[in-house]
């Protein structure tokens, strides 16, 4: 959905990255309004941001107005999110102390929108106790602080202070845009992706799971305020910022990780495609070529079944992917694994299944309710699954 993002650009060398960020936000369909401090204009001209945002850039409190709105109030009211990027030690100090002495700081003072602050500066400046104190003040005041990364800094030193990757800033904006934090204080445990069962040091057995469904659930839960742990098989996805990620390889690894986390989780959603079998004997060395070979497999632990047996206060959610008799199988699993509800999909349905960005699911709960949903994005399915889990927590 298109939102109004007001970007306060300050005078640091990382401004060139903010140009790219504005472009990315525009591509996502947002309206972007840029305001620049005087020193920011020394690094990049307003024309660059005007072109990228396709909006007039404001730099001067007392410039002749192009319309009759009081500009800093108008931007402050318009903002769904106020982004400060890069945030210098100077602006951090000003916001934390309530100073409003130019267009940028006055607008920030006048807004009720959530603030996302992205510090970028020399590492010694960043480490300075005053800067750290100001940042904790802002954090306590409810600002989202996007921590800088470590590495080579423009001033020639190596340390913590470089503007973080733009993906992390985009994540913080998404988090800030969600004002209904209905999962705040809840601990959500999600599993995602395939498991890999080693045959020898070179080969393994796996499945086609991309992990997208589980990663979307983890992301949406985080955005809605939950503390999220994601136990993930090997996938090529970037986890959303702020998620505690536990990478695993085999079903046994996943079992160990999940059991460890289970007691202190409120909602457990098992979206992983766990291998049911694993090679009985894993060869220490690479198996040599021969005319034929056979592999003996042995059963893996059924993680969800174990969780069902141990269930105390948790809301337990399973996934079920089938190629036939979907509903019968899903109902059976729901009962057998002692779940609160199960999310079922058929691999052969168009828009459902592995690697897609969409899914077509039916949700069956232990009270006998069955809800068939149309094709939708995995993000939307994730929200519906989380809504339903919340319903069960409240019951
Ligand atoms: O019985 P089936 O494997 O089809 O059930 C699917 C559900 O059970 C999924 O939620 C999956 O993550 C979970 N599962 C598990 N441990 C296994 C196999 C499946 O937790 N060994």
mmCIF file of C-alpha atoms and ligand atoms in Angstrom:
data_model
loop_
_atom_site.group_PDB
_atom_site.id
_atom_site.type_symbol
_atom_site.label_atom_id
_atom_site.label_comp_id
_atom_site.label_asym_id
_atom_site.label_seq_id
_atom_site.Cartn_x
_atom_site.Cartn_y
_atom_site.Cartn_z
ATOM 1 C CA UNK A 1 0.000 0.000 0.000
ATOM 2 C CA UNK A 2 1.284 3.450 -0.885
ATOM 3 C CA UNK A 3 2.432 5.504 2.136
ATOM 4 C CA UNK A 4 3.906 8.954 2.696
ATOM 5 C CA UNK A 5 7.525 8.722 3.709
ATOM 6 C CA UNK A 6 9.281 11.930 4.694
ATOM 7 C CA UNK A 7 13.055 11.629 4.522
ATOM 8 C CA UNK A 8 15.290 13.958 6.497
ATOM 9 C CA UNK A 9 18.710 13.934 4.842
ATOM 10 C CA UNK A 10 21.652 15.148 6.937
ATOM 11 C CA UNK A 11 25.227 16.022 6.081
ATOM 12 C CA UNK A 12 27.244 12.819 5.999
ATOM 13 C CA UNK A 13 29.005 11.012 3.181
ATOM 14 C CA UNK A 14 26.364 8.255 3.300
ATOM 15 C CA UNK A 15 23.891 10.624 1.565
ATOM 16 C CA UNK A 16 24.739 8.973 -1.733
ATOM 17 C CA UNK A 17 23.145 5.775 -0.385
ATOM 18 C CA UNK A 18 20.001 7.680 0.581
ATOM 19 C CA UNK A 19 19.563 8.568 -3.089
ATOM 20 C CA UNK A 20 19.318 4.863 -3.881
ATOM 21 C CA UNK A 21 17.013 4.328 -0.897
ATOM 22 C CA UNK A 22 14.610 7.012 -2.163
ATOM 23 C CA UNK A 23 14.595 5.297 -5.536
ATOM 24 C CA UNK A 24 13.759 1.933 -3.925
ATOM 25 C CA UNK A 25 10.940 3.446 -1.865
ATOM 26 C CA UNK A 26 9.489 5.034 -5.007
ATOM 27 C CA UNK A 27 9.653 1.681 -6.818
ATOM 28 C CA UNK A 28 7.623 0.158 -3.981
ATOM 29 C CA UNK A 29 4.932 2.744 -4.747
ATOM 30 C CA UNK A 30 5.443 5.095 -1.789
ATOM 31 C CA UNK A 31 5.226 8.891 -1.948
ATOM 32 C CA UNK A 32 8.581 10.232 -0.843
ATOM 33 C CA UNK A 33 9.183 13.798 0.370
ATOM 34 C CA UNK A 34 12.761 14.835 1.010
ATOM 35 C CA UNK A 35 14.019 17.633 3.216
ATOM 36 C CA UNK A 36 17.718 18.397 3.560
ATOM 37 C CA UNK A 37 19.834 20.109 6.170
ATOM 38 C CA UNK A 38 22.195 22.855 5.045
ATOM 39 C CA UNK A 39 25.229 20.587 5.308
ATOM 40 C CA UNK A 40 23.497 17.754 3.413
ATOM 41 C CA UNK A 41 23.322 20.155 0.443
ATOM 42 C CA UNK A 42 27.122 20.326 0.491
ATOM 43 C CA UNK A 43 27.258 16.618 -0.407
ATOM 44 C CA UNK A 44 24.390 16.240 -2.883
ATOM 45 C CA UNK A 45 22.282 18.910 -4.517
ATOM 46 C CA UNK A 46 18.528 19.051 -3.868
ATOM 47 C CA UNK A 47 18.050 18.492 -7.598
ATOM 48 C CA UNK A 48 19.201 14.870 -7.225
ATOM 49 C CA UNK A 49 16.591 14.146 -4.572
ATOM 50 C CA UNK A 50 13.942 16.146 -6.393
ATOM 51 C CA UNK A 51 14.479 13.997 -9.483
ATOM 52 C CA UNK A 52 14.465 10.714 -7.553
ATOM 53 C CA UNK A 53 11.451 11.559 -5.363
ATOM 54 C CA UNK A 54 9.568 13.499 -8.053
ATOM 55 C CA UNK A 55 8.671 15.977 -5.347
ATOM 56 C CA UNK A 56 9.949 19.402 -4.423
ATOM 57 C CA UNK A 57 12.813 19.193 -1.910
ATOM 58 C CA UNK A 58 12.702 21.536 1.069
ATOM 59 C CA UNK A 59 15.929 22.913 2.481
ATOM 60 C CA UNK A 60 15.080 26.313 3.867
ATOM 61 C CA UNK A 61 12.678 27.266 6.612
ATOM 62 C CA UNK A 62 12.112 30.713 5.201
ATOM 63 C CA UNK A 63 12.138 30.085 1.463
ATOM 64 C CA UNK A 64 9.274 31.621 -0.514
ATOM 65 C CA UNK A 65 6.423 29.089 -0.400
ATOM 66 C CA UNK A 66 5.067 27.422 -3.510
ATOM 67 C CA UNK A 67 1.646 26.948 -1.907
ATOM 68 C CA UNK A 68 -0.253 28.269 1.084
ATOM 69 C CA UNK A 69 0.404 25.327 3.403
ATOM 70 C CA UNK A 70 2.836 25.947 6.260
ATOM 71 C CA UNK A 71 5.420 23.606 4.811
ATOM 72 C CA UNK A 72 7.003 22.037 7.892
ATOM 73 C CA UNK A 73 3.601 21.436 9.459
ATOM 74 C CA UNK A 74 2.241 20.081 6.207
ATOM 75 C CA UNK A 75 5.090 17.562 5.823
ATOM 76 C CA UNK A 76 4.930 16.648 9.502
ATOM 77 C CA UNK A 77 1.202 15.872 9.232
ATOM 78 C CA UNK A 78 1.484 14.118 5.901
ATOM 79 C CA UNK A 79 4.165 11.681 7.093
ATOM 80 C CA UNK A 80 3.256 8.058 7.793
ATOM 81 C CA UNK A 81 6.895 7.554 8.669
ATOM 82 C CA UNK A 82 9.661 10.060 9.332
ATOM 83 C CA UNK A 83 13.010 8.670 8.192
ATOM 84 C CA UNK A 84 16.272 10.328 9.226
ATOM 85 C CA UNK A 85 18.983 9.040 6.888
ATOM 86 C CA UNK A 86 21.870 9.432 7.301
ATOM 87 C CA UNK A 87 21.461 10.608 10.885
ATOM 88 C CA UNK A 88 24.536 12.509 12.027
ATOM 89 C CA UNK A 89 25.669 12.823 15.653
ATOM 90 C CA UNK A 90 24.455 16.426 15.422
ATOM 91 C CA UNK A 91 20.857 15.677 14.411
ATOM 92 C CA UNK A 92 20.640 12.774 16.871
ATOM 93 C CA UNK A 93 21.665 15.178 19.633
ATOM 94 C CA UNK A 94 19.174 17.793 18.474
ATOM 95 C CA UNK A 95 16.199 15.425 18.268
ATOM 96 C CA UNK A 96 17.066 13.854 21.626
ATOM 97 C CA UNK A 97 17.266 17.290 23.254
ATOM 98 C CA UNK A 98 14.212 18.802 21.618
ATOM 99 C CA UNK A 99 16.042 21.388 19.526
ATOM 100 C CA UNK A 100 14.186 22.698 16.484
ATOM 101 C CA UNK A 101 16.317 25.339 14.795
ATOM 102 C CA UNK A 102 15.925 24.607 11.082
ATOM 103 C CA UNK A 103 13.388 23.147 8.680
ATOM 104 C CA UNK A 104 14.395 19.514 9.259
ATOM 105 C CA UNK A 105 14.411 19.568 13.064
ATOM 106 C CA UNK A 106 11.238 21.651 13.206
ATOM 107 C CA UNK A 107 9.399 19.168 11.005
ATOM 108 C CA UNK A 108 10.662 16.231 13.079
ATOM 109 C CA UNK A 109 9.486 18.010 16.228
ATOM 110 C CA UNK A 110 6.058 18.633 14.703
ATOM 111 C CA UNK A 111 5.310 15.100 13.543
ATOM 112 C CA UNK A 112 3.395 12.365 15.318
ATOM 113 C CA UNK A 113 4.577 9.761 12.795
ATOM 114 C CA UNK A 114 6.920 6.970 13.920
ATOM 115 C CA UNK A 115 10.574 7.893 13.435
ATOM 116 C CA UNK A 116 13.231 5.676 11.875
ATOM 117 C CA UNK A 117 16.729 6.903 12.608
ATOM 118 C CA UNK A 118 19.734 5.570 10.712
ATOM 119 C CA UNK A 119 22.999 6.710 12.311
ATOM 120 C CA UNK A 120 26.097 6.940 10.083
ATOM 121 C CA UNK A 121 29.298 8.552 11.258
ATOM 122 C CA UNK A 122 32.938 8.013 12.164
ATOM 123 C CA UNK A 123 33.353 5.100 14.605
ATOM 124 C CA UNK A 124 34.802 7.263 17.386
ATOM 125 C CA UNK A 125 31.876 9.643 17.094
ATOM 126 C CA UNK A 126 29.458 6.731 17.178
ATOM 127 C CA UNK A 127 31.161 5.255 20.256
ATOM 128 C CA UNK A 128 31.050 8.623 22.032
ATOM 129 C CA UNK A 129 29.139 8.279 25.262
ATOM 130 C CA UNK A 130 27.007 11.331 24.468
ATOM 131 C CA UNK A 131 25.909 9.907 21.109
ATOM 132 C CA UNK A 132 25.134 6.572 22.751
ATOM 133 C CA UNK A 133 23.175 8.316 25.510
ATOM 134 C CA UNK A 134 21.188 10.284 22.930
ATOM 135 C CA UNK A 135 20.453 7.135 20.944
ATOM 136 C CA UNK A 136 19.157 5.314 24.027
ATOM 137 C CA UNK A 137 17.013 8.347 24.826
ATOM 138 C CA UNK A 138 15.512 8.211 21.347
ATOM 139 C CA UNK A 139 14.981 4.456 21.616
ATOM 140 C CA UNK A 140 13.163 4.946 24.919
ATOM 141 C CA UNK A 141 11.066 7.631 23.255
ATOM 142 C CA UNK A 142 9.881 4.995 20.769
ATOM 143 C CA UNK A 143 12.107 5.777 17.784
ATOM 144 C CA UNK A 144 13.318 2.904 15.622
ATOM 145 C CA UNK A 145 17.106 3.005 15.604
ATOM 146 C CA UNK A 146 18.699 1.171 12.682
ATOM 147 C CA UNK A 147 22.162 0.320 13.938
ATOM 148 C CA UNK A 148 25.093 1.136 11.692
ATOM 149 C CA UNK A 149 27.236 -1.634 10.256
ATOM 150 C CA UNK A 150 30.903 -2.334 10.784
ATOM 151 C CA UNK A 151 33.571 -2.011 8.157
ATOM 152 C CA UNK A 152 35.671 0.416 6.219
ATOM 153 C CA UNK A 153 34.636 4.017 6.874
ATOM 154 C CA UNK A 154 35.017 6.934 4.503
ATOM 155 C CA UNK A 155 37.374 8.656 6.941
ATOM 156 C CA UNK A 156 39.868 5.819 6.468
ATOM 157 C CA UNK A 157 39.267 3.919 9.707
ATOM 158 C CA UNK A 158 37.634 0.554 10.240
ATOM 159 C CA UNK A 159 34.897 0.208 12.849
ATOM 160 C CA UNK A 160 31.192 0.556 13.584
ATOM 161 C CA UNK A 161 29.596 3.559 11.963
ATOM 162 C CA UNK A 162 28.849 2.916 8.299
ATOM 163 C CA UNK A 163 25.237 3.275 7.200
ATOM 164 C CA UNK A 164 23.636 -0.152 7.426
ATOM 165 C CA UNK A 165 22.522 -2.069 4.319
ATOM 166 C CA UNK A 166 19.482 -0.463 2.693
ATOM 167 C CA UNK A 167 17.454 -3.681 3.149
ATOM 168 C CA UNK A 168 17.675 -3.214 6.924
ATOM 169 C CA UNK A 169 16.387 0.349 6.607
ATOM 170 C CA UNK A 170 13.526 -0.830 4.388
ATOM 171 C CA UNK A 171 12.680 -3.459 7.022
ATOM 172 C CA UNK A 172 12.634 -0.818 9.773
ATOM 173 C CA UNK A 173 10.298 1.336 7.656
ATOM 174 C CA UNK A 174 7.936 -1.639 7.207
ATOM 175 C CA UNK A 175 8.020 -2.239 10.947
ATOM 176 C CA UNK A 176 7.329 1.418 11.688
ATOM 177 C CA UNK A 177 4.445 1.523 9.208
ATOM 178 C CA UNK A 178 2.630 -1.202 11.135
ATOM 179 C CA UNK A 179 1.086 0.612 14.075
ATOM 180 C CA UNK A 180 -1.114 -2.254 15.293
ATOM 181 C CA UNK A 181 1.399 -4.314 17.302
ATOM 182 C CA UNK A 182 -1.065 -7.029 18.263
ATOM 183 C CA UNK A 183 1.700 -9.609 18.808
ATOM 184 C CA UNK A 184 3.728 -7.436 21.176
ATOM 185 C CA UNK A 185 5.032 -9.502 24.084
ATOM 186 C CA UNK A 186 4.384 -12.790 22.276
ATOM 187 C CA UNK A 187 7.110 -15.258 21.419
ATOM 188 C CA UNK A 188 6.637 -16.869 18.048
ATOM 189 C CA UNK A 189 8.641 -19.891 16.919
ATOM 190 C CA UNK A 190 8.594 -20.653 13.192
ATOM 191 C CA UNK A 191 10.275 -23.407 11.199
ATOM 192 C CA UNK A 192 10.935 -23.032 7.490
ATOM 193 C CA UNK A 193 12.641 -24.581 4.509
ATOM 194 C CA UNK A 194 13.777 -28.090 3.719
ATOM 195 C CA UNK A 195 15.992 -30.388 5.732
ATOM 196 C CA UNK A 196 19.048 -32.077 4.253
ATOM 197 C CA UNK A 197 19.770 -35.672 5.156
ATOM 198 C CA UNK A 198 23.393 -36.599 4.514
ATOM 199 C CA UNK A 199 24.206 -39.737 2.545
ATOM 200 C CA UNK A 200 27.958 -39.163 2.580
ATOM 201 C CA UNK A 201 30.091 -35.990 2.915
ATOM 202 C CA UNK A 202 29.107 -34.984 -0.642
ATOM 203 C CA UNK A 203 25.453 -35.992 -1.195
ATOM 204 C CA UNK A 204 22.199 -35.495 0.613
ATOM 205 C CA UNK A 205 18.451 -36.098 0.327
ATOM 206 C CA UNK A 206 16.208 -33.051 0.379
ATOM 207 C CA UNK A 207 12.984 -31.604 -1.101
ATOM 208 C CA UNK A 208 11.899 -28.576 -3.125
ATOM 209 C CA UNK A 209 10.872 -26.335 -0.210
ATOM 210 C CA UNK A 210 12.023 -22.729 -0.760
ATOM 211 C CA UNK A 211 11.203 -21.581 2.777
ATOM 212 C CA UNK A 212 9.135 -18.636 1.475
ATOM 213 C CA UNK A 213 5.977 -19.417 3.476
ATOM 214 C CA UNK A 214 7.834 -19.771 6.781
ATOM 215 C CA UNK A 215 9.965 -16.670 6.133
ATOM 216 C CA UNK A 216 6.828 -14.628 5.425
ATOM 217 C CA UNK A 217 5.248 -15.830 8.683
ATOM 218 C CA UNK A 218 8.380 -14.901 10.622
ATOM 219 C CA UNK A 219 8.488 -11.482 8.942
ATOM 220 C CA UNK A 220 4.835 -10.633 9.523
ATOM 221 C CA UNK A 221 5.063 -11.797 13.153
ATOM 222 C CA UNK A 222 8.076 -9.531 13.688
ATOM 223 C CA UNK A 223 6.366 -6.555 12.026
ATOM 224 C CA UNK A 224 3.351 -7.103 14.302
ATOM 225 C CA UNK A 225 5.606 -6.852 17.358
ATOM 226 C CA UNK A 226 6.444 -10.454 18.251
ATOM 227 C CA UNK A 227 9.786 -11.747 19.404
ATOM 228 C CA UNK A 228 10.498 -14.222 16.621
ATOM 229 C CA UNK A 229 12.781 -17.241 16.409
ATOM 230 C CA UNK A 230 13.103 -18.833 13.007
ATOM 231 C CA UNK A 231 14.584 -22.317 12.794
ATOM 232 C CA UNK A 232 15.555 -22.523 9.172
ATOM 233 C CA UNK A 233 16.799 -25.244 6.869
ATOM 234 C CA UNK A 234 19.190 -24.147 4.140
ATOM 235 C CA UNK A 235 17.442 -21.662 1.851
ATOM 236 C CA UNK A 236 18.497 -18.707 -0.250
ATOM 237 C CA UNK A 237 16.303 -16.113 1.484
ATOM 238 C CA UNK A 238 17.277 -13.114 3.559
ATOM 239 C CA UNK A 239 15.577 -13.175 6.955
ATOM 240 C CA UNK A 240 13.716 -10.005 7.982
ATOM 241 C CA UNK A 241 15.691 -7.775 10.375
ATOM 242 C CA UNK A 242 15.364 -8.429 14.083
ATOM 243 C CA UNK A 243 14.520 -12.118 13.787
ATOM 244 C CA UNK A 244 16.530 -14.558 15.856
ATOM 245 C CA UNK A 245 17.613 -17.107 13.280
ATOM 246 C CA UNK A 246 18.806 -20.626 14.064
ATOM 247 C CA UNK A 247 20.199 -22.288 10.959
ATOM 248 C CA UNK A 248 19.901 -26.081 10.824
ATOM 249 C CA UNK A 249 20.658 -28.797 8.301
ATOM 250 C CA UNK A 250 19.000 -32.129 9.146
ATOM 251 C CA UNK A 251 15.643 -33.035 10.678
ATOM 252 C CA UNK A 252 17.461 -34.118 13.832
ATOM 253 C CA UNK A 253 19.137 -30.646 14.065
ATOM 254 C CA UNK A 254 15.737 -29.028 13.603
ATOM 255 C CA UNK A 255 14.243 -31.255 16.273
ATOM 256 C CA UNK A 256 16.988 -30.290 18.761
ATOM 257 C CA UNK A 257 16.616 -26.567 18.044
ATOM 258 C CA UNK A 258 12.820 -26.573 18.242
ATOM 259 C CA UNK A 259 12.682 -28.605 21.465
ATOM 260 C CA UNK A 260 15.122 -26.122 23.019
ATOM 261 C CA UNK A 261 12.869 -23.174 22.158
ATOM 262 C CA UNK A 262 9.493 -24.804 22.785
ATOM 263 C CA UNK A 263 8.861 -24.141 26.482
ATOM 264 C CA UNK A 264 9.184 -20.372 26.209
ATOM 265 C CA UNK A 265 7.223 -20.013 22.950
ATOM 266 C CA UNK A 266 3.600 -18.833 22.832
ATOM 267 C CA UNK A 267 2.882 -19.643 19.197
ATOM 268 C CA UNK A 268 4.665 -22.398 17.247
ATOM 269 C CA UNK A 269 4.195 -22.590 13.494
ATOM 270 C CA UNK A 270 5.815 -25.506 11.694
ATOM 271 C CA UNK A 271 6.050 -24.514 8.058
ATOM 272 C CA UNK A 272 9.224 -26.513 7.361
ATOM 273 C CA UNK A 273 9.258 -29.442 4.965
ATOM 274 C CA UNK A 274 10.936 -31.962 7.207
ATOM 275 C CA UNK A 275 12.311 -35.147 5.663
ATOM 276 C CA UNK A 276 10.449 -38.157 7.024
ATOM 277 C CA UNK A 277 13.419 -40.464 6.427
ATOM 278 C CA UNK A 278 17.190 -40.260 6.667
ATOM 279 C CA UNK A 279 19.945 -42.635 5.493
ATOM 280 C CA UNK A 280 20.463 -45.282 8.189
ATOM 281 C CA UNK A 281 24.258 -45.221 7.905
ATOM 282 C CA UNK A 282 25.943 -42.020 6.807
ATOM 283 C CA UNK A 283 29.164 -42.901 5.034
ATOM 284 C CA UNK A 284 32.212 -41.162 6.456
ATOM 285 C CA UNK A 285 33.818 -41.054 3.001
ATOM 286 C CA UNK A 286 32.444 -40.393 -0.443
ATOM 287 C CA UNK A 287 30.676 -43.518 -1.740
ATOM 288 C CA UNK A 288 32.445 -44.745 -4.848
ATOM 289 C CA UNK A 289 30.728 -45.474 -8.142
ATOM 290 C CA UNK A 290 29.446 -49.007 -8.638
ATOM 291 C CA UNK A 291 26.938 -50.766 -10.905
ATOM 292 C CA UNK A 292 24.136 -50.396 -8.440
ATOM 293 C CA UNK A 293 23.522 -49.397 -4.883
ATOM 294 C CA UNK A 294 20.697 -49.197 -2.429
ATOM 295 C CA UNK A 295 20.178 -46.889 0.475
ATOM 296 C CA UNK A 296 18.544 -48.013 3.656
ATOM 297 C CA UNK A 297 16.484 -45.275 5.248
ATOM 298 C CA UNK A 298 15.318 -44.921 8.779
ATOM 299 C CA UNK A 299 12.528 -42.759 10.231
ATOM 300 C CA UNK A 300 13.276 -39.226 11.431
ATOM 301 C CA UNK A 301 11.614 -37.910 14.578
ATOM 302 C CA UNK A 302 8.256 -36.311 13.819
ATOM 303 C CA UNK A 303 8.931 -32.932 15.413
ATOM 304 C CA UNK A 304 5.365 -31.691 15.336
ATOM 305 C CA UNK A 305 4.033 -34.909 16.818
ATOM 306 C CA UNK A 306 6.496 -34.518 19.704
ATOM 307 C CA UNK A 307 5.441 -30.921 20.227
ATOM 308 C CA UNK A 308 1.799 -31.996 20.249
ATOM 309 C CA UNK A 309 2.526 -34.514 22.994
ATOM 310 C CA UNK A 310 4.402 -31.937 25.081
ATOM 311 C CA UNK A 311 1.926 -29.119 24.461
ATOM 312 C CA UNK A 312 1.161 -26.926 27.494
ATOM 313 C CA UNK A 313 0.212 -23.264 26.932
ATOM 314 C CA UNK A 314 1.379 -23.071 23.301
ATOM 315 C CA UNK A 315 -0.777 -22.528 20.236
ATOM 316 C CA UNK A 316 0.476 -25.180 17.829
ATOM 317 C CA UNK A 317 0.080 -24.833 14.072
ATOM 318 C CA UNK A 318 1.054 -27.345 11.402
ATOM 319 C CA UNK A 319 1.267 -27.231 7.624
ATOM 320 C CA UNK A 320 0.247 -30.018 5.338
ATOM 321 C CA UNK A 321 1.095 -30.324 1.668
ATOM 322 C CA UNK A 322 -0.461 -33.151 -0.279
ATOM 323 C CA UNK A 323 -0.953 -34.258 -3.859
ATOM 324 C CA UNK A 324 -4.275 -36.085 -3.198
ATOM 325 C CA UNK A 325 -6.951 -36.432 -0.517
ATOM 326 C CA UNK A 326 -5.884 -33.128 0.999
ATOM 327 C CA UNK A 327 -8.748 -32.579 3.409
ATOM 328 C CA UNK A 328 -8.848 -36.141 4.774
ATOM 329 C CA UNK A 329 -5.089 -36.131 5.364
ATOM 330 C CA UNK A 330 -5.145 -32.668 6.920
ATOM 331 C CA UNK A 331 -7.972 -33.564 9.327
ATOM 332 C CA UNK A 332 -6.129 -36.726 10.363
ATOM 333 C CA UNK A 333 -2.868 -34.828 11.037
ATOM 334 C CA UNK A 334 -4.658 -32.126 12.986
ATOM 335 C CA UNK A 335 -6.006 -34.725 15.415
ATOM 336 C CA UNK A 336 -2.982 -37.038 15.475
ATOM 337 C CA UNK A 337 -0.464 -34.254 16.157
ATOM 338 C CA UNK A 338 -2.694 -32.464 18.703
ATOM 339 C CA UNK A 339 -2.671 -29.163 16.740
ATOM 340 C CA UNK A 340 -4.837 -26.090 17.246
ATOM 341 C CA UNK A 341 -5.100 -25.731 13.510
ATOM 342 C CA UNK A 342 -3.515 -26.889 10.295
ATOM 343 C CA UNK A 343 -2.875 -25.020 7.057
ATOM 344 C CA UNK A 344 -3.382 -27.347 4.108
ATOM 345 C CA UNK A 345 -2.465 -26.932 0.479
ATOM 346 C CA UNK A 346 -2.387 -29.113 -2.593
ATOM 347 C CA UNK A 347 0.840 -29.116 -4.574
ATOM 348 C CA UNK A 348 -1.151 -29.504 -7.794
ATOM 349 C CA UNK A 349 -3.256 -26.362 -7.320
ATOM 350 C CA UNK A 350 -2.172 -23.470 -9.529
ATOM 351 C CA UNK A 351 -0.585 -20.735 -7.400
ATOM 352 C CA UNK A 352 0.206 -23.063 -4.472
ATOM 353 C CA UNK A 353 3.300 -25.007 -3.612
ATOM 354 C CA UNK A 354 7.071 -24.727 -3.714
ATOM 355 C CA UNK A 355 8.939 -21.560 -4.626
ATOM 356 C CA UNK A 356 5.848 -19.519 -5.549
ATOM 357 C CA UNK A 357 5.078 -16.114 -4.022
ATOM 358 C CA UNK A 358 1.424 -17.102 -3.671
ATOM 359 C CA UNK A 359 -0.442 -19.858 -1.931
ATOM 360 C CA UNK A 360 -3.929 -21.372 -1.942
ATOM 361 C CA UNK A 361 -4.732 -22.812 1.465
ATOM 362 C CA UNK A 362 -7.503 -24.233 3.588
ATOM 363 C CA UNK A 363 -7.334 -23.729 7.339
ATOM 364 C CA UNK A 364 -8.873 -26.431 9.516
ATOM 365 C CA UNK A 365 -9.068 -25.950 13.265
ATOM 366 C CA UNK A 366 -9.644 -28.315 16.168
ATOM 367 C CA UNK A 367 -13.142 -26.917 16.722
ATOM 368 C CA UNK A 368 -14.179 -28.209 13.306
ATOM 369 C CA UNK A 369 -14.060 -24.886 11.404
ATOM 370 C CA UNK A 370 -12.807 -25.101 7.835
ATOM 371 C CA UNK A 371 -11.931 -21.992 5.854
ATOM 372 C CA UNK A 372 -10.884 -22.212 2.190
ATOM 373 C CA UNK A 373 -9.000 -19.134 1.015
ATOM 374 C CA UNK A 374 -8.554 -17.834 -2.523
ATOM 375 C CA UNK A 375 -5.143 -17.479 -4.107
ATOM 376 C CA UNK A 376 -3.178 -14.763 -2.287
ATOM 377 C CA UNK A 377 0.383 -13.715 -1.508
ATOM 378 C CA UNK A 378 2.255 -15.763 1.063
ATOM 379 C CA UNK A 379 2.486 -12.542 3.124
ATOM 380 C CA UNK A 380 -1.316 -12.325 3.269
ATOM 381 C CA UNK A 381 -1.596 -16.017 4.154
ATOM 382 C CA UNK A 382 0.955 -15.363 6.924
ATOM 383 C CA UNK A 383 -1.206 -12.578 8.367
ATOM 384 C CA UNK A 384 -4.318 -14.770 8.351
ATOM 385 C CA UNK A 385 -2.419 -17.613 10.059
ATOM 386 C CA UNK A 386 -1.176 -15.184 12.737
ATOM 387 C CA UNK A 387 -4.689 -13.694 13.201
ATOM 388 C CA UNK A 388 -6.009 -17.194 13.778
ATOM 389 C CA UNK A 389 -3.189 -18.048 16.224
ATOM 390 C CA UNK A 390 -4.025 -14.897 18.201
ATOM 391 C CA UNK A 391 -7.675 -15.937 18.307
ATOM 392 C CA UNK A 392 -6.613 -19.229 19.910
ATOM 393 C CA UNK A 393 -4.343 -17.470 22.419
ATOM 394 C CA UNK A 394 -7.268 -15.301 23.503
ATOM 395 C CA UNK A 395 -9.630 -18.299 23.849
HETATM 396 O O1 LIG B 1 2.884 -35.632 8.403
HETATM 397 P P1 LIG B 1 3.433 -34.510 7.580
HETATM 398 O O2 LIG B 1 4.916 -34.547 7.465
HETATM 399 O O3 LIG B 1 2.802 -34.358 6.244
HETATM 400 O O4 LIG B 1 3.012 -33.190 8.411
HETATM 401 C C1 LIG B 1 3.398 -31.944 8.025
HETATM 402 C C2 LIG B 1 3.644 -31.074 9.241
HETATM 403 O O5 LIG B 1 4.457 -31.779 10.192
HETATM 404 C C3 LIG B 1 4.407 -29.825 8.916
HETATM 405 O O6 LIG B 1 3.960 -28.814 9.775
HETATM 406 C C4 LIG B 1 5.855 -30.233 9.170
HETATM 407 O O7 LIG B 1 6.663 -29.107 9.467
HETATM 408 C C5 LIG B 1 5.715 -31.177 10.340
HETATM 409 N N1 LIG B 1 6.705 -32.261 10.392
HETATM 410 C C6 LIG B 1 7.561 -32.344 11.462
HETATM 411 N N2 LIG B 1 8.460 -33.368 11.557
HETATM 412 C C7 LIG B 1 8.529 -34.315 10.611
HETATM 413 C C8 LIG B 1 7.672 -34.250 9.504
HETATM 414 C C9 LIG B 1 6.766 -33.198 9.422
HETATM 415 O O8 LIG B 1 7.508 -31.477 12.322
HETATM 416 N N3 LIG B 1 9.423 -35.281 10.717
#
